[in-house]
Amino acid sequence: MPVFTDLDRALAERPYEVALVACPHDHHQDLTLRLADAGSAVWKEKPYALILEHAVQLATRDVRVLAHRPHGQLLQLAADRLTAWGRLLSYRIRITRPVGDYTGTWRASAKRAGGGAICDLGYHAFDLISRWAIRPGTHPTTVYAVTTGSPAHRPAVAVEESAHLTITHADGCAGTVHLSRCEERADEVDLVAEHGRITIAGDRAKIQTADTGGITHRVDMTSDDDPWAAMLGHHVRSLGEAAVTAAEARVGVAATALMEAAYTSVRLRRPAPVATVQTPGPGSAHLPERLVS
């Protein structure tokens, strides 16, 4: 595929079915809107948007965010099991990476990147949470976020390098999310529902269920799939399907609301409410009239 660093040049070449946006976060909104308004479906890197107002704008266009985790077999299995296990009671998500010195890059700038670990790693968690909390009355209501800066052994940056979030939901479910750019690599999800539990760490998962006699059954699994390939295959197969784009927009807006609440909590040093948004489908002539905290 052709790759451009100048949008005007790209648009002058020819029309495109799909445009991929991968650039510093402060350019995402303008480039995505221009491409969408030029008639391209846009698949963009995370986050869906940096602020909720921008996410609502994108929800009326043919825009999807490229988040690979929901397309992994183990997390798809988890989503499937949650529909049979009743209410989600609690969850724990841990996403950490050992990142090198990035002081001279745009990711070290709060203005250009929109934030640090919460925006970069946390968006993956917010995307998953927004896909799980789809039953009526299960939406997130508050986020309490605590962040830390650069450790002594690393060059300091202006953005948060680690964060710990506590998220409460309308139905009483409580979740924690731990994020860090300064720890060994980890991708962990632990979901506890009324009738079962699934714990995922990397490519391994453990499912636990209890029968009516109180006996616990456990199944261990390993997956060697490629979530990135599955993600791209899904978007190719569903290209042009307005219902799929609308569902992705709902997730994107909800994830952005969680991220915005997390940064509000960091700024105010207390729990912050999560806004709820009524999102129209792509092609709607009108934006939502209300953002409700």
mmCIF file of C-alpha atoms in Angstrom:
data_model
loop_
_atom_site.group_PDB
_atom_site.id
_atom_site.type_symbol
_atom_site.label_atom_id
_atom_site.label_comp_id
_atom_site.label_asym_id
_atom_site.label_seq_id
_atom_site.Cartn_x
_atom_site.Cartn_y
_atom_site.Cartn_z
ATOM 1 C CA MET A 1 0.000 0.000 0.000
ATOM 2 C CA PRO A 2 1.228 3.573 -0.545
ATOM 3 C CA VAL A 3 2.461 5.401 2.555
ATOM 4 C CA PHE A 4 2.332 9.190 2.865
ATOM 5 C CA THR A 5 3.643 11.678 5.386
ATOM 6 C CA ASP A 6 1.668 14.518 3.761
ATOM 7 C CA LEU A 7 -2.115 14.268 3.661
ATOM 8 C CA ASP A 8 -2.604 16.795 0.870
ATOM 9 C CA ARG A 9 -0.348 14.719 -1.365
ATOM 10 C CA ALA A 10 -2.196 11.546 -0.426
ATOM 11 C CA LEU A 11 -5.598 13.030 -1.228
ATOM 12 C CA ALA A 12 -4.313 14.425 -4.535
ATOM 13 C CA GLU A 13 -3.187 10.992 -5.714
ATOM 14 C CA ARG A 14 -6.572 9.237 -5.859
ATOM 15 C CA PRO A 15 -9.543 8.259 -3.675
ATOM 16 C CA TYR A 16 -9.100 5.351 -1.250
ATOM 17 C CA GLU A 17 -11.448 2.744 0.138
ATOM 18 C CA VAL A 18 -9.574 2.665 3.439
ATOM 19 C CA ALA A 19 -7.042 5.000 5.034
ATOM 20 C CA LEU A 20 -4.845 3.998 7.965
ATOM 21 C CA VAL A 21 -3.849 6.754 10.383
ATOM 22 C CA ALA A 22 -0.662 6.258 12.410
ATOM 23 C CA CYS A 23 1.017 9.446 13.595
ATOM 24 C CA PRO A 24 1.530 11.586 16.735
ATOM 25 C CA HIS A 25 -1.727 11.776 18.652
ATOM 26 C CA ASP A 26 -2.142 15.543 18.372
ATOM 27 C CA HIS A 27 -2.673 15.147 14.593
ATOM 28 C CA HIS A 28 -5.162 12.272 14.805
ATOM 29 C CA GLN A 29 -8.395 14.251 14.896
ATOM 30 C CA ASP A 30 -7.712 16.633 12.028
ATOM 31 C CA LEU A 31 -6.309 13.952 9.720
ATOM 32 C CA THR A 32 -9.054 11.455 10.532
ATOM 33 C CA LEU A 33 -11.850 13.957 9.892
ATOM 34 C CA ARG A 34 -10.309 15.076 6.605
ATOM 35 C CA LEU A 35 -9.913 11.513 5.376
ATOM 36 C CA ALA A 36 -13.411 10.512 6.456
ATOM 37 C CA ASP A 37 -14.939 13.597 4.871
ATOM 38 C CA ALA A 38 -13.040 12.749 1.651
ATOM 39 C CA GLY A 39 -14.971 9.485 1.501
ATOM 40 C CA SER A 40 -12.492 6.990 2.969
ATOM 41 C CA ALA A 41 -13.201 4.519 5.703
ATOM 42 C CA VAL A 42 -10.585 5.289 8.354
ATOM 43 C CA TRP A 43 -8.860 2.698 10.514
ATOM 44 C CA LYS A 44 -6.776 4.545 13.059
ATOM 45 C CA GLU A 45 -4.332 3.560 15.755
ATOM 46 C CA LYS A 46 -5.407 4.010 19.356
ATOM 47 C CA PRO A 47 -6.745 6.032 21.015
ATOM 48 C CA TYR A 48 -10.091 6.577 19.350
ATOM 49 C CA ALA A 49 -9.762 10.200 20.449
ATOM 50 C CA LEU A 50 -7.945 12.206 23.116
ATOM 51 C CA ILE A 51 -11.069 13.904 24.478
ATOM 52 C CA LEU A 52 -14.719 12.935 24.541
ATOM 53 C CA GLU A 53 -15.833 15.836 22.364
ATOM 54 C CA HIS A 54 -13.569 14.580 19.571
ATOM 55 C CA ALA A 55 -14.770 10.996 20.023
ATOM 56 C CA VAL A 56 -18.366 12.129 19.544
ATOM 57 C CA GLN A 57 -17.352 13.841 16.291
ATOM 58 C CA LEU A 58 -15.786 10.646 14.990
ATOM 59 C CA ALA A 59 -18.850 8.583 15.899
ATOM 60 C CA THR A 60 -20.760 10.110 12.976
ATOM 61 C CA ARG A 61 -18.105 9.019 10.451
ATOM 62 C CA ASP A 62 -16.866 5.700 9.084
ATOM 63 C CA VAL A 63 -14.039 5.441 11.628
ATOM 64 C CA ARG A 64 -12.726 2.453 13.577
ATOM 65 C CA VAL A 65 -9.811 2.144 15.971
ATOM 66 C CA LEU A 66 -7.316 -0.687 15.466
ATOM 67 C CA ALA A 67 -7.417 -2.419 18.857
ATOM 68 C CA HIS A 68 -6.178 -5.991 18.499
ATOM 69 C CA ARG A 69 -6.824 -7.472 21.951
ATOM 70 C CA PRO A 70 -10.556 -8.214 21.524
ATOM 71 C CA HIS A 71 -9.703 -10.364 18.508
ATOM 72 C CA GLY A 72 -7.442 -12.755 20.421
ATOM 73 C CA GLN A 73 -8.959 -16.213 20.908
ATOM 74 C CA LEU A 74 -8.622 -16.191 24.699
ATOM 75 C CA LEU A 75 -10.271 -12.806 25.135
ATOM 76 C CA GLN A 76 -12.990 -13.774 22.671
ATOM 77 C CA LEU A 77 -13.572 -16.873 24.780
ATOM 78 C CA ALA A 78 -13.756 -14.680 27.878
ATOM 79 C CA ALA A 79 -16.358 -12.414 26.268
ATOM 80 C CA ASP A 80 -18.377 -15.454 25.226
ATOM 81 C CA ARG A 81 -18.240 -17.000 28.701
ATOM 82 C CA LEU A 82 -19.380 -13.758 30.334
ATOM 83 C CA THR A 83 -22.700 -14.015 28.501
ATOM 84 C CA ALA A 84 -23.304 -17.395 30.198
ATOM 85 C CA TRP A 85 -21.838 -16.710 33.630
ATOM 86 C CA GLY A 86 -24.171 -13.942 34.715
ATOM 87 C CA ARG A 87 -23.116 -10.631 36.182
ATOM 88 C CA LEU A 88 -19.469 -9.613 36.180
ATOM 89 C CA LEU A 89 -18.461 -9.090 39.824
ATOM 90 C CA SER A 90 -14.875 -7.879 39.505
ATOM 91 C CA TYR A 91 -11.957 -7.695 37.109
ATOM 92 C CA ARG A 92 -8.240 -7.021 37.143
ATOM 93 C CA ILE A 93 -6.194 -5.890 34.152
ATOM 94 C CA ARG A 94 -2.421 -5.526 34.089
ATOM 95 C CA ILE A 95 -0.542 -4.186 31.053
ATOM 96 C CA THR A 96 3.142 -3.380 31.533
ATOM 97 C CA ARG A 97 6.139 -2.895 29.252
ATOM 98 C CA PRO A 98 9.903 -2.316 29.704
ATOM 99 C CA VAL A 99 10.249 0.812 27.526
ATOM 100 C CA GLY A 100 13.614 2.363 26.680
ATOM 101 C CA ASP A 101 14.576 6.032 26.735
ATOM 102 C CA TYR A 102 12.030 8.028 24.720
ATOM 103 C CA THR A 103 12.806 11.520 26.057
ATOM 104 C CA GLY A 104 13.458 12.898 22.572
ATOM 105 C CA THR A 105 10.235 11.609 21.012
ATOM 106 C CA TRP A 106 6.708 12.972 20.757
ATOM 107 C CA ARG A 107 5.505 10.335 23.249
ATOM 108 C CA ALA A 108 7.356 12.196 26.004
ATOM 109 C CA SER A 109 5.242 15.312 25.412
ATOM 110 C CA ALA A 110 1.882 15.552 27.177
ATOM 111 C CA LYS A 111 0.701 18.030 24.537
ATOM 112 C CA ARG A 112 1.606 15.822 21.574
ATOM 113 C CA ALA A 113 0.819 12.403 23.047
ATOM 114 C CA GLY A 114 -2.149 13.395 25.198
ATOM 115 C CA GLY A 115 -0.644 11.572 28.189
ATOM 116 C CA GLY A 116 1.570 8.650 29.070
ATOM 117 C CA ALA A 117 0.746 5.149 30.270
ATOM 118 C CA ILE A 118 -2.979 5.861 30.704
ATOM 119 C CA CYS A 119 -3.358 6.960 27.088
ATOM 120 C CA ASP A 120 -0.888 4.521 25.549
ATOM 121 C CA LEU A 121 -1.441 1.295 27.491
ATOM 122 C CA GLY A 122 -4.633 2.134 29.337
ATOM 123 C CA TYR A 123 -6.685 2.597 26.191
ATOM 124 C CA HIS A 124 -6.417 -1.162 25.559
ATOM 125 C CA ALA A 125 -7.968 -1.787 28.988
ATOM 126 C CA PHE A 126 -10.687 0.833 28.451
ATOM 127 C CA ASP A 127 -11.548 -0.767 25.107
ATOM 128 C CA LEU A 128 -12.009 -4.175 26.740
ATOM 129 C CA ILE A 129 -14.038 -2.801 29.656
ATOM 130 C CA SER A 130 -16.328 -0.971 27.222
ATOM 131 C CA ARG A 131 -16.993 -4.256 25.401
ATOM 132 C CA TRP A 132 -17.746 -6.149 28.621
ATOM 133 C CA ALA A 133 -20.054 -3.536 30.181
ATOM 134 C CA ILE A 134 -22.845 -3.725 27.613
ATOM 135 C CA ARG A 135 -25.758 -4.980 29.713
ATOM 136 C CA PRO A 136 -28.186 -2.329 30.991
ATOM 137 C CA GLY A 137 -27.016 -0.859 34.281
ATOM 138 C CA THR A 138 -23.433 -2.172 34.042
ATOM 139 C CA HIS A 139 -21.735 0.990 32.742
ATOM 140 C CA PRO A 140 -18.714 2.477 34.567
ATOM 141 C CA THR A 141 -19.610 5.337 36.880
ATOM 142 C CA THR A 142 -16.346 6.517 38.490
ATOM 143 C CA VAL A 143 -12.596 6.239 37.993
ATOM 144 C CA TYR A 144 -9.947 6.859 40.637
ATOM 145 C CA ALA A 145 -6.468 7.069 39.151
ATOM 146 C CA VAL A 146 -3.091 7.398 40.867
ATOM 147 C CA THR A 147 0.011 7.941 38.742
ATOM 148 C CA THR A 148 3.772 7.957 39.209
ATOM 149 C CA GLY A 149 6.497 9.595 37.161
ATOM 150 C CA SER A 150 9.824 8.304 35.967
ATOM 151 C CA PRO A 151 11.868 6.080 38.310
ATOM 152 C CA ALA A 152 15.311 7.256 39.366
ATOM 153 C CA HIS A 153 17.173 4.951 36.980
ATOM 154 C CA ARG A 154 15.466 6.387 33.852
ATOM 155 C CA PRO A 155 15.603 9.767 32.137
ATOM 156 C CA ALA A 156 12.572 11.733 33.331
ATOM 157 C CA VAL A 157 9.644 12.533 31.035
ATOM 158 C CA ALA A 158 6.688 14.863 31.508
ATOM 159 C CA VAL A 159 4.028 12.169 31.143
ATOM 160 C CA GLU A 160 2.954 9.525 33.651
ATOM 161 C CA GLU A 161 4.965 6.310 33.369
ATOM 162 C CA SER A 162 2.821 4.162 35.676
ATOM 163 C CA ALA A 163 -0.773 4.285 36.852
ATOM 164 C CA HIS A 164 -3.173 2.348 39.050
ATOM 165 C CA LEU A 165 -6.886 2.800 38.432
ATOM 166 C CA THR A 166 -9.957 1.694 40.357
ATOM 167 C CA ILE A 167 -13.154 1.659 38.297
ATOM 168 C CA THR A 168 -16.617 1.241 39.775
ATOM 169 C CA HIS A 169 -19.735 0.307 37.821
ATOM 170 C CA ALA A 170 -23.420 1.076 38.268
ATOM 171 C CA ASP A 171 -24.220 -2.509 39.260
ATOM 172 C CA GLY A 172 -21.532 -2.689 41.970
ATOM 173 C CA CYS A 173 -18.849 -4.359 39.861
ATOM 174 C CA ALA A 174 -15.363 -3.051 40.692
ATOM 175 C CA GLY A 175 -12.232 -3.350 38.588
ATOM 176 C CA THR A 176 -8.576 -2.432 38.869
ATOM 177 C CA VAL A 177 -6.189 -1.572 36.051
ATOM 178 C CA HIS A 178 -2.412 -1.438 36.499
ATOM 179 C CA LEU A 179 -0.286 0.149 33.777
ATOM 180 C CA SER A 180 3.441 0.771 33.523
ATOM 181 C CA ARG A 181 6.152 1.575 31.019
ATOM 182 C CA CYS A 182 8.816 0.673 33.580
ATOM 183 C CA GLU A 183 8.127 -2.992 34.398
ATOM 184 C CA GLU A 184 8.650 -6.369 32.776
ATOM 185 C CA ARG A 185 6.195 -7.226 30.025
ATOM 186 C CA ALA A 186 2.813 -8.460 31.246
ATOM 187 C CA ASP A 187 -0.622 -8.856 29.669
ATOM 188 C CA GLU A 188 -3.031 -10.157 32.288
ATOM 189 C CA VAL A 189 -6.810 -10.202 32.637
ATOM 190 C CA ASP A 190 -8.763 -11.761 35.495
ATOM 191 C CA LEU A 191 -12.564 -11.799 35.287
ATOM 192 C CA VAL A 192 -14.771 -12.991 38.137
ATOM 193 C CA ALA A 193 -18.454 -13.509 37.318
ATOM 194 C CA GLU A 194 -21.369 -15.006 39.239
ATOM 195 C CA HIS A 195 -20.892 -18.498 37.818
ATOM 196 C CA GLY A 196 -17.299 -18.635 36.648
ATOM 197 C CA ARG A 197 -13.859 -17.117 36.466
ATOM 198 C CA ILE A 198 -11.302 -16.792 33.684
ATOM 199 C CA THR A 199 -7.707 -15.717 34.184
ATOM 200 C CA ILE A 200 -5.571 -14.886 31.143
ATOM 201 C CA ALA A 201 -1.817 -14.258 31.215
ATOM 202 C CA GLY A 202 -0.229 -13.826 27.819
ATOM 203 C CA ASP A 203 -1.061 -16.890 25.731
ATOM 204 C CA ARG A 204 -2.402 -18.962 28.625
ATOM 205 C CA ALA A 205 -5.823 -19.047 30.252
ATOM 206 C CA LYS A 206 -7.463 -20.801 33.189
ATOM 207 C CA ILE A 207 -11.228 -21.244 33.425
ATOM 208 C CA GLN A 208 -12.883 -22.140 36.740
ATOM 209 C CA THR A 209 -16.535 -23.032 37.222
ATOM 210 C CA ALA A 210 -18.468 -24.617 40.094
ATOM 211 C CA ASP A 211 -21.340 -27.061 39.753
ATOM 212 C CA THR A 212 -24.386 -27.235 42.018
ATOM 213 C CA GLY A 213 -22.552 -29.564 44.386
ATOM 214 C CA GLY A 214 -19.863 -26.993 45.039
ATOM 215 C CA ILE A 215 -17.142 -28.866 43.146
ATOM 216 C CA THR A 216 -14.833 -26.539 41.196
ATOM 217 C CA HIS A 217 -13.838 -27.540 37.687
ATOM 218 C CA ARG A 218 -10.753 -26.071 36.032
ATOM 219 C CA VAL A 219 -9.643 -26.001 32.406
ATOM 220 C CA ASP A 220 -6.208 -24.770 31.307
ATOM 221 C CA MET A 221 -5.644 -23.551 27.749
ATOM 222 C CA THR A 222 -2.881 -22.179 25.528
ATOM 223 C CA SER A 223 -3.388 -20.142 22.369
ATOM 224 C CA ASP A 224 -0.948 -19.513 19.511
ATOM 225 C CA ASP A 225 -3.210 -17.286 17.395
ATOM 226 C CA ASP A 226 -2.385 -13.891 15.882
ATOM 227 C CA PRO A 227 -4.804 -11.215 17.186
ATOM 228 C CA TRP A 228 -3.423 -8.559 14.816
ATOM 229 C CA ALA A 229 -4.161 -10.669 11.725
ATOM 230 C CA ALA A 230 -7.595 -11.558 13.104
ATOM 231 C CA MET A 231 -8.325 -7.869 13.725
ATOM 232 C CA LEU A 232 -7.422 -6.846 10.183
ATOM 233 C CA GLY A 233 -9.397 -9.775 8.761
ATOM 234 C CA HIS A 234 -12.462 -8.704 10.754
ATOM 235 C CA HIS A 235 -12.298 -5.127 9.494
ATOM 236 C CA VAL A 236 -11.753 -6.232 5.888
ATOM 237 C CA ARG A 237 -14.703 -8.628 5.984
ATOM 238 C CA SER A 238 -17.008 -6.045 7.563
ATOM 239 C CA LEU A 239 -15.853 -3.048 5.510
ATOM 240 C CA GLY A 240 -18.853 -0.872 4.735
ATOM 241 C CA GLU A 241 -21.130 -2.521 7.308
ATOM 242 C CA ALA A 242 -22.654 0.422 9.158
ATOM 243 C CA ALA A 243 -23.801 -1.705 12.109
ATOM 244 C CA VAL A 244 -20.241 -2.894 12.795
ATOM 245 C CA THR A 245 -18.862 0.631 12.525
ATOM 246 C CA ALA A 246 -21.583 1.902 14.881
ATOM 247 C CA ALA A 247 -20.709 -0.799 17.426
ATOM 248 C CA GLU A 248 -17.019 0.113 17.202
ATOM 249 C CA ALA A 249 -17.934 3.785 17.600
ATOM 250 C CA ARG A 250 -19.884 3.007 20.770
ATOM 251 C CA VAL A 251 -16.843 1.222 22.195
ATOM 252 C CA GLY A 252 -14.519 4.033 21.103
ATOM 253 C CA VAL A 253 -16.631 6.744 22.704
ATOM 254 C CA ALA A 254 -17.060 4.736 25.925
ATOM 255 C CA ALA A 255 -13.311 4.024 26.094
ATOM 256 C CA THR A 256 -12.528 7.704 25.563
ATOM 257 C CA ALA A 257 -14.947 8.618 28.369
ATOM 258 C CA LEU A 258 -13.044 6.274 30.699
ATOM 259 C CA MET A 259 -9.713 7.761 29.672
ATOM 260 C CA GLU A 260 -10.972 11.308 30.134
ATOM 261 C CA ALA A 261 -12.321 10.443 33.590
ATOM 262 C CA ALA A 262 -8.965 8.905 34.523
ATOM 263 C CA TYR A 263 -7.088 12.082 33.640
ATOM 264 C CA THR A 264 -9.695 14.191 35.438
ATOM 265 C CA SER A 265 -9.125 12.029 38.518
ATOM 266 C CA VAL A 266 -5.362 12.523 38.253
ATOM 267 C CA ARG A 267 -5.806 16.269 37.984
ATOM 268 C CA LEU A 268 -8.314 16.566 40.854
ATOM 269 C CA ARG A 269 -6.738 13.800 43.001
ATOM 270 C CA ARG A 270 -10.097 12.197 43.682
ATOM 271 C CA PRO A 271 -12.542 9.838 41.964
ATOM 272 C CA ALA A 272 -14.039 11.333 38.814
ATOM 273 C CA PRO A 273 -17.401 10.513 37.201
ATOM 274 C CA VAL A 274 -17.513 8.807 33.808
ATOM 275 C CA ALA A 275 -19.651 10.616 31.250
ATOM 276 C CA THR A 276 -22.246 8.630 29.348
ATOM 277 C CA VAL A 277 -22.927 9.538 25.746
ATOM 278 C CA GLN A 278 -25.730 8.744 23.343
ATOM 279 C CA THR A 279 -23.833 7.988 20.136
ATOM 280 C CA PRO A 280 -25.447 8.246 16.715
ATOM 281 C CA GLY A 281 -24.414 5.901 13.931
ATOM 282 C CA PRO A 282 -22.060 6.892 11.082
ATOM 283 C CA GLY A 283 -23.700 9.187 8.588
ATOM 284 C CA SER A 284 -26.000 10.811 11.145
ATOM 285 C CA ALA A 285 -26.525 14.487 10.465
ATOM 286 C CA HIS A 286 -26.634 15.453 14.113
ATOM 287 C CA LEU A 287 -24.271 15.052 17.032
ATOM 288 C CA PRO A 288 -25.548 13.880 20.423
ATOM 289 C CA GLU A 289 -27.149 16.716 22.329
ATOM 290 C CA ARG A 290 -25.961 15.707 25.766
ATOM 291 C CA LEU A 291 -23.011 14.373 27.646
ATOM 292 C CA VAL A 292 -24.167 13.123 31.030
ATOM 293 C CA SER A 293 -21.844 12.638 33.988
#
